[in-house]
């Protein structure tokens, strides 16, 4: 059977590639020719693995959620990326790319951020390594994620507001790309998801693949089998899902389920359900599915969770969707809030609003006692407390 991986030009089927302005050719070529060599280098691996263990706190636990399992009459394991240092899966990639940038001789780091988790993770890795860090963040997200903005500043990063468009993640990404185009030689752009020009989607997937690498041996320890029946993860750009899926991509008996943000509902015009509404197009320098008008204008997305508020998905996900290898479901703002309050109440875990989208589809899936379901709990809910407090009266 054909293996699912990126080809030499950076494509998954028809999706991917590197649609970049000439000014970025050297950076992208340099990255393309060196990322695998650096990632496979013994000293890089040793440093990265030690930091993942002692600094990030890996392996993250695979937790059997007994009461949640009873509620849905099945077996649910939570992959606890929320317990990582800085509170989400983002640190796996940010740390990996900052170590890689160091080996490329780069002195400055730029990043974009939505929920602020990737900005915090990148600022953290830069503090650890003594590198200069600039983070672009939509003005709207700066307002709704104040604690993370304060963290980034405390970590020594400069936070620059993106004022264009919907003033959210897409716009922050545009401005970070623009910065990189103007400062190509000494700067590395740490993209926070499996999006952007090749080789970013593949590189970020590989850094996040530690998630499924651990799930396999952890599940073997607990159940005797490395393979679950289902792996669920939320999708903004798609990095926690790519990491949770990676080592199962070629195990056809494992159902891969990605969950997008439906916002107020997929037909309301206020949504981020890209696979439902997207058409083939180029966004942030790669070809993928993009929510756009007939004449190619990007449609402003909406999700209650800043991390999923993105009008595209990574090219690997476009391919997994198109080929049918993975199933793409969606959950609304309210369904996700309900799932977040439920998990908190019955398991004592306050999830990130993003992760709550993955939990929200459990009740739509007709799971049975024979199923073994792994849900990637991509992050913790501390950053979302203001939203949870505001909406609590409706759900509790
Ligand atoms: C950023 C973020 C996401 C969405 O990003 P992906 O690249 O799709 O994983 C999901 N969950 C949390 C907690 C996040 O911080």
Coordinates of C-alpha atoms and ligand atoms in Angstrom, one line a residue:
X1 CA 0.0 0.0 0.0
X2 CA 1.2 3.5 -0.8
X3 CA 2.8 5.3 2.2
X4 CA 1.5 8.7 3.1
X5 CA 4.4 11.1 3.2
X6 CA 5.5 14.3 1.5
X7 CA 7.2 14.0 -1.9
X8 CA 10.5 15.7 -2.8
X9 CA 8.8 18.8 -4.0
X10 CA 6.8 19.1 -0.9
X11 CA 3.5 17.8 -2.1
X12 CA 0.9 15.4 -0.5
X13 CA -1.0 14.5 -3.7
X14 CA -1.9 17.9 -5.2
X15 CA -1.5 19.8 -2.0
X16 CA 1.6 21.6 -0.5
X17 CA 4.5 23.0 -2.4
X18 CA 6.2 26.4 -1.8
X19 CA 4.6 29.4 -3.4
X20 CA 7.0 31.9 -2.2
X21 CA 8.3 35.3 -3.4
X22 CA 11.9 35.2 -4.8
X23 CA 13.2 37.0 -1.7
X24 CA 12.6 33.9 0.4
X25 CA 14.2 31.4 -2.1
X26 CA 17.5 31.2 -0.2
X27 CA 15.9 30.7 3.2
X28 CA 13.5 28.0 2.0
X29 CA 16.3 26.3 0.0
X30 CA 18.6 26.3 2.9
X31 CA 15.9 24.9 5.2
X32 CA 14.8 22.3 2.6
X33 CA 18.4 21.0 2.1
X34 CA 19.3 20.9 5.8
X35 CA 16.2 20.1 8.0
X36 CA 16.3 16.3 7.7
X37 CA 20.1 16.2 8.0
X38 CA 20.0 18.3 11.2
X39 CA 17.0 16.5 12.7
X40 CA 18.7 13.2 12.2
X41 CA 22.1 14.4 13.5
X42 CA 23.1 12.5 16.7
X43 CA 24.0 15.6 18.7
X44 CA 20.7 17.4 17.7
X45 CA 18.7 14.3 18.7
X46 CA 20.5 14.0 22.0
X47 CA 19.9 17.7 22.9
X48 CA 16.3 17.7 21.7
X49 CA 15.4 14.4 23.5
X50 CA 17.0 15.6 26.8
X51 CA 15.1 18.9 26.7
X52 CA 11.8 17.1 25.8
X53 CA 12.3 14.9 28.9
X54 CA 13.7 17.3 31.5
X55 CA 12.4 20.7 30.3
X56 CA 9.1 19.9 28.6
X57 CA 8.2 17.0 30.9
X58 CA 7.8 14.2 28.3
X59 CA 6.6 11.6 27.8
X60 CA 3.2 13.2 28.4
X61 CA 0.9 10.7 30.2
X62 CA -1.7 8.6 28.3
X63 CA -4.5 8.7 30.8
X64 CA -7.5 6.3 30.9
X65 CA -10.5 8.5 31.5
X66 CA -12.7 6.2 33.4
X67 CA -15.7 8.4 34.0
X68 CA -15.6 9.8 30.5
X69 CA -15.4 6.3 29.1
X70 CA -18.4 5.2 31.2
X71 CA -20.4 8.2 29.9
X72 CA -19.9 7.3 26.2
X73 CA -19.9 3.5 26.8
X74 CA -16.4 3.0 25.4
X75 CA -12.7 3.3 26.3
X76 CA -11.2 6.7 26.1
X77 CA -7.6 7.6 26.7
X78 CA -6.5 11.2 26.9
X79 CA -3.0 12.1 25.5
X80 CA -2.1 14.8 28.0
X81 CA -0.3 17.4 25.9
X82 CA -1.9 19.9 28.3
X83 CA 0.6 18.8 30.9
X84 CA 3.6 19.9 28.9
X85 CA 5.7 22.9 30.0
X86 CA 3.8 26.1 28.7
X87 CA 0.5 24.1 28.5
X88 CA 0.1 22.7 25.1
X89 CA 1.7 20.6 22.3
X90 CA 3.2 23.7 20.7
X91 CA 6.4 23.5 22.7
X92 CA 7.4 20.3 20.9
X93 CA 7.7 22.1 17.6
X94 CA 8.9 25.5 18.9
X95 CA 11.8 23.9 20.8
X96 CA 12.7 21.7 17.9
X97 CA 12.7 24.7 15.4
X98 CA 14.7 26.9 17.8
X99 CA 17.4 24.3 18.2
X100 CA 17.4 23.9 14.4
X101 CA 17.6 27.6 13.8
X102 CA 20.6 27.7 16.2
X103 CA 22.4 25.1 14.0
X104 CA 21.6 27.2 10.9
X105 CA 23.4 30.1 12.6
X106 CA 20.3 32.3 12.9
X107 CA 20.3 34.9 15.7
X108 CA 16.7 36.1 15.5
X109 CA 13.4 34.3 15.7
X110 CA 10.0 35.4 14.5
X111 CA 6.7 33.7 15.0
X112 CA 3.0 34.2 14.6
X113 CA 0.5 33.2 17.2
X114 CA -3.3 32.9 17.5
X115 CA -4.2 31.7 21.0
X116 CA -0.8 32.8 22.1
X117 CA 0.3 29.3 22.9
X118 CA 2.7 29.1 20.0
X119 CA 4.0 32.6 20.8
X120 CA 4.6 31.6 24.4
X121 CA 6.2 28.3 23.4
X122 CA 8.6 30.1 21.0
X123 CA 9.4 32.9 23.4
X124 CA 10.1 30.2 26.0
X125 CA 12.5 28.4 23.7
X126 CA 14.2 31.7 22.8
X127 CA 14.6 32.6 26.5
X128 CA 16.2 29.1 27.0
X129 CA 18.6 29.7 24.2
X130 CA 19.2 33.4 24.5
X131 CA 17.8 34.3 21.1
X132 CA 15.9 37.5 20.2
X133 CA 12.2 36.8 19.6
X134 CA 9.5 38.8 17.8
X135 CA 5.9 37.5 17.9
X136 CA 3.1 38.7 15.6
X137 CA -0.4 38.4 17.0
X138 CA -3.8 39.7 15.8
X139 CA -5.1 42.6 17.7
X140 CA -8.3 40.8 18.5
X141 CA -6.4 37.8 19.8
X142 CA -4.2 40.1 21.9
X143 CA -7.4 41.3 23.6
X144 CA -8.9 37.8 24.2
X145 CA -5.6 36.1 25.3
X146 CA -4.2 38.7 27.7
X147 CA -2.4 36.3 30.0
X148 CA -0.4 34.8 27.2
X149 CA 0.6 38.3 25.9
X150 CA 1.9 39.0 29.4
X151 CA 3.8 35.8 29.5
X152 CA 5.5 36.5 26.1
X153 CA 6.6 39.9 27.3
X154 CA 7.9 38.5 30.6
X155 CA 9.9 35.9 28.6
X156 CA 11.5 38.8 26.7
X157 CA 9.7 38.7 23.4
X158 CA 8.4 41.7 21.5
X159 CA 4.7 41.3 20.7
X160 CA 3.6 43.2 17.5
X161 CA -0.1 43.5 16.8
X162 CA -1.4 42.5 13.4
X163 CA -4.0 45.2 12.4
X164 CA -5.2 43.9 9.0
X165 CA -8.2 41.8 8.1
X166 CA -10.0 40.1 11.0
X167 CA -6.9 40.9 13.1
X168 CA -6.5 37.2 14.0
X169 CA -4.2 34.3 13.2
X170 CA -4.3 34.6 9.4
X171 CA -3.3 38.2 9.5
X172 CA -0.5 37.6 12.1
X173 CA 0.8 34.9 9.7
X174 CA 0.8 37.4 6.8
X175 CA 2.8 39.9 8.8
X176 CA 5.3 37.4 10.0
X177 CA 5.9 36.2 6.4
X178 CA 6.3 39.8 5.4
X179 CA 8.9 40.4 8.1
X180 CA 10.8 37.3 7.0
X181 CA 10.8 38.5 3.4
X182 CA 12.4 41.8 4.6
X183 CA 14.9 40.1 6.9
X184 CA 15.9 36.8 5.3
X185 CA 19.5 36.3 6.2
X186 CA 19.8 36.4 10.0
X187 CA 16.2 35.3 10.9
X188 CA 14.3 32.0 11.2
X189 CA 10.6 32.0 11.1
X190 CA 9.2 29.4 13.5
X191 CA 5.8 28.5 11.9
X192 CA 3.5 27.2 14.6
X193 CA 1.5 24.6 12.6
X194 CA 1.7 22.3 9.7
X195 CA 1.1 25.1 7.3
X196 CA 3.3 27.4 5.2
X197 CA 5.7 26.6 2.4
X198 CA 7.5 23.2 2.1
X199 CA 9.4 22.1 4.2
X200 CA 7.5 23.6 7.1
X201 CA 4.5 21.2 7.0
X202 CA 6.7 18.1 7.0
X203 CA 9.2 19.6 9.5
X204 CA 6.5 20.5 12.0
X205 CA 4.7 17.2 11.5
X206 CA 8.0 15.4 12.4
X207 CA 8.6 17.5 15.5
X208 CA 5.0 16.8 16.6
X209 CA 5.2 13.1 15.7
X210 CA 6.5 12.4 19.2
X211 CA 2.8 12.4 20.2
X212 CA 1.9 9.3 18.3
X213 CA 5.3 7.7 18.9
X214 CA 4.5 7.8 22.6
X215 CA 0.9 6.8 22.2
X216 CA 2.0 3.6 20.5
X217 CA 4.2 2.3 23.3
X218 CA 2.0 3.7 26.0
X219 CA -1.1 2.0 24.6
X220 CA 0.9 -1.2 24.3
X221 CA 1.7 -1.1 28.0
X222 CA -1.9 -0.5 28.9
X223 CA -3.8 -2.7 26.5
X224 CA -1.3 -5.0 25.0
X225 CA -1.8 -3.4 21.5
X226 CA -0.1 -0.4 20.0
X227 CA -3.1 0.4 17.8
X228 CA -6.3 2.1 19.0
X229 CA -9.5 2.0 17.0
X230 CA -9.7 5.8 16.8
X231 CA -7.4 8.8 17.2
X232 CA -9.2 12.1 17.6
X233 CA -7.7 15.6 17.5
X234 CA -8.8 19.1 16.9
X235 CA -7.6 21.0 13.8
X236 CA -6.7 24.6 13.4
X237 CA -3.7 24.4 11.0
X238 CA -3.5 20.8 12.1
X239 CA -0.2 20.3 14.0
X240 CA -1.5 18.4 17.1
X241 CA -3.6 16.2 14.8
X242 CA -0.6 15.6 12.4
X243 CA 1.5 14.6 15.4
X244 CA -1.2 12.4 16.9
X245 CA -1.9 10.7 13.5
X246 CA 1.7 10.4 12.1
X247 CA 2.7 6.9 13.3
X248 CA -0.8 5.6 12.4
X249 CA -1.1 7.0 8.9
X250 CA -0.2 3.7 7.3
X251 CA -2.1 1.6 9.8
X252 CA -5.4 1.5 7.8
X253 CA -7.4 -0.1 10.7
X254 CA -6.9 3.0 12.8
X255 CA -9.6 5.5 12.2
X256 CA -8.2 9.0 12.2
X257 CA -10.7 11.7 13.1
X258 CA -10.0 15.4 12.8
X259 CA -12.3 18.0 14.3
X260 CA -12.6 21.5 12.9
X261 CA -14.3 24.5 14.5
X262 CA -17.8 25.0 13.2
X263 CA -18.0 28.4 15.1
X264 CA -21.7 29.3 15.2
X265 CA -22.5 26.6 12.7
X266 CA -21.1 25.6 9.3
X267 CA -23.8 27.4 7.4
X268 CA -23.9 30.6 9.4
X269 CA -21.0 32.4 7.8
X270 CA -19.3 32.4 11.1
X271 CA -17.2 29.3 11.0
X272 CA -13.7 27.9 10.6
X273 CA -14.8 24.5 9.1
X274 CA -12.4 24.5 6.2
X275 CA -13.0 21.0 4.8
X276 CA -16.7 21.8 4.6
X277 CA -16.4 25.1 2.9
X278 CA -12.9 25.3 1.5
X279 CA -11.8 25.2 -2.1
X280 CA -8.3 24.5 -3.5
X281 CA -6.2 27.6 -3.2
X282 CA -2.9 29.0 -2.0
X283 CA -2.7 30.4 1.5
X284 CA 0.5 31.3 3.3
X285 CA 2.6 29.9 0.5
X286 CA 1.2 26.4 0.1
X287 CA -1.6 24.9 -1.9
X288 CA -4.4 23.5 0.3
X289 CA -8.1 23.9 1.1
X290 CA -8.9 27.5 1.9
X291 CA -12.2 29.2 2.8
X292 CA -12.6 31.7 0.0
X293 CA -15.1 33.5 -2.2
X294 CA -15.6 32.6 -5.8
X295 CA -13.0 35.2 -6.8
X296 CA -10.4 33.9 -4.4
X297 CA -10.8 36.3 -1.5
X298 CA -10.1 34.6 1.8
X299 CA -13.2 34.4 4.0
X300 CA -12.7 35.6 7.6
X301 CA -13.1 32.6 9.9
X302 CA -14.8 32.5 13.2
X303 CA -14.2 30.3 16.2
X304 CA -14.6 30.9 19.9
X305 CA -11.1 29.4 20.2
X306 CA -8.3 31.5 18.9
X307 CA -6.2 28.5 18.1
X308 CA -8.7 27.2 15.6
X309 CA -9.7 30.5 14.1
X310 CA -7.9 29.9 10.8
X311 CA -9.4 29.8 7.2
X312 CA -7.1 27.0 6.0
X313 CA -5.7 23.6 7.0
X314 CA -2.2 22.2 6.4
X315 CA -1.7 20.4 3.0
X316 CA -1.3 17.0 4.6
X317 CA -4.8 17.4 6.1
X318 CA -6.2 18.5 2.7
X319 CA -4.8 15.3 1.3
X320 CA -6.0 13.1 4.2
X321 CA -9.5 14.6 3.7
X322 CA -9.4 14.3 -0.1
X323 CA -8.2 10.7 -0.1
X324 CA -10.6 9.7 2.7
X325 CA -7.8 8.4 4.9
X326 CA -9.0 10.7 7.8
X327 CA -12.5 11.8 8.7
X328 CA -13.2 15.5 9.2
X329 CA -15.9 16.4 11.7
X330 CA -16.8 19.7 13.3
X331 CA -18.0 21.1 16.6
X332 CA -19.7 24.4 17.3
X333 CA -18.6 27.0 19.9
X334 CA -21.5 25.8 22.2
X335 CA -20.9 22.1 21.7
X336 CA -17.2 22.6 22.6
X337 CA -18.0 24.7 25.7
X338 CA -20.4 22.0 26.8
X339 CA -17.7 19.4 26.3
X340 CA -15.2 21.5 28.2
X341 CA -17.5 21.9 31.3
X342 CA -18.3 18.2 31.1
X343 CA -14.6 17.1 31.1
X344 CA -13.9 19.5 34.0
X345 CA -16.8 18.2 36.1
X346 CA -16.3 14.5 35.6
X347 CA -12.5 14.2 35.2
X348 CA -11.1 17.2 37.0
X349 CA -9.3 18.4 33.9
X350 CA -10.0 21.9 32.4
X351 CA -9.1 21.5 28.7
X352 CA -8.2 24.2 26.2
X353 CA -11.2 25.4 24.2
X354 CA -9.4 24.0 21.1
X355 CA -9.1 20.5 22.6
X356 CA -12.7 20.7 23.7
X357 CA -13.7 20.5 20.1
X358 CA -12.2 17.0 19.8
X359 CA -14.1 16.0 23.0
X360 CA -17.4 17.4 21.6
X361 CA -17.7 14.9 18.8
X362 CA -17.5 11.8 21.1
X363 CA -21.2 11.8 21.4
X364 CA -21.8 11.9 17.7
X365 CA -19.6 8.8 17.0
X366 CA -21.6 5.7 18.0
X367 CA -18.6 4.3 19.9
X368 CA -18.9 0.8 21.5
X369 CA -17.3 -1.0 24.4
X370 CA -14.9 -2.6 22.0
X371 CA -13.4 0.7 20.8
X372 CA -10.2 2.1 22.1
X373 CA -10.3 5.9 21.5
X374 CA -7.3 8.2 22.0
X375 CA -8.2 11.9 22.2
X376 CA -5.3 14.3 21.9
X377 CA -5.8 16.8 24.7
X378 CA -3.8 19.5 22.9
X379 CA -3.7 22.0 25.7
X380 CA -4.9 23.2 29.1
X381 CA -7.7 25.7 29.8
X382 CA -5.9 28.3 31.9
X383 CA -5.7 30.7 29.0
X384 CA -9.5 30.3 28.4
X385 CA -10.7 31.0 31.9
X386 CA -12.2 34.4 31.0
X387 CA -14.4 32.8 28.3
X388 CA -15.3 29.9 30.6
X389 CA -16.3 32.3 33.3
X390 CA -18.4 34.4 30.9
X391 CA -20.3 31.5 29.5
X392 CA -20.6 29.4 32.7
X393 CA -24.2 30.4 33.5
X394 CA -25.5 28.9 30.2
X395 CA -24.0 25.5 30.8
X396 CA -23.8 24.7 34.5
Ligands
LIG1 C1 -2.7 26.2 18.6 C2 -3.5 25.2 19.3 C3 -4.3 24.3 18.6 C4 -4.5 24.4 17.1 O1 -3.3 24.2 16.3 P1 -3.0 22.9 15.5 O2 -1.8 23.3 14.7 O3 -4.2 22.6 14.7 O4 -2.7 21.8 16.5 C5 -5.0 23.3 19.2 N1 -5.0 23.2 20.6 C6 -4.2 24.1 21.3 C7 -4.2 23.9 22.8 C8 -3.5 25.1 20.7 O5 -2.7 25.9 21.5

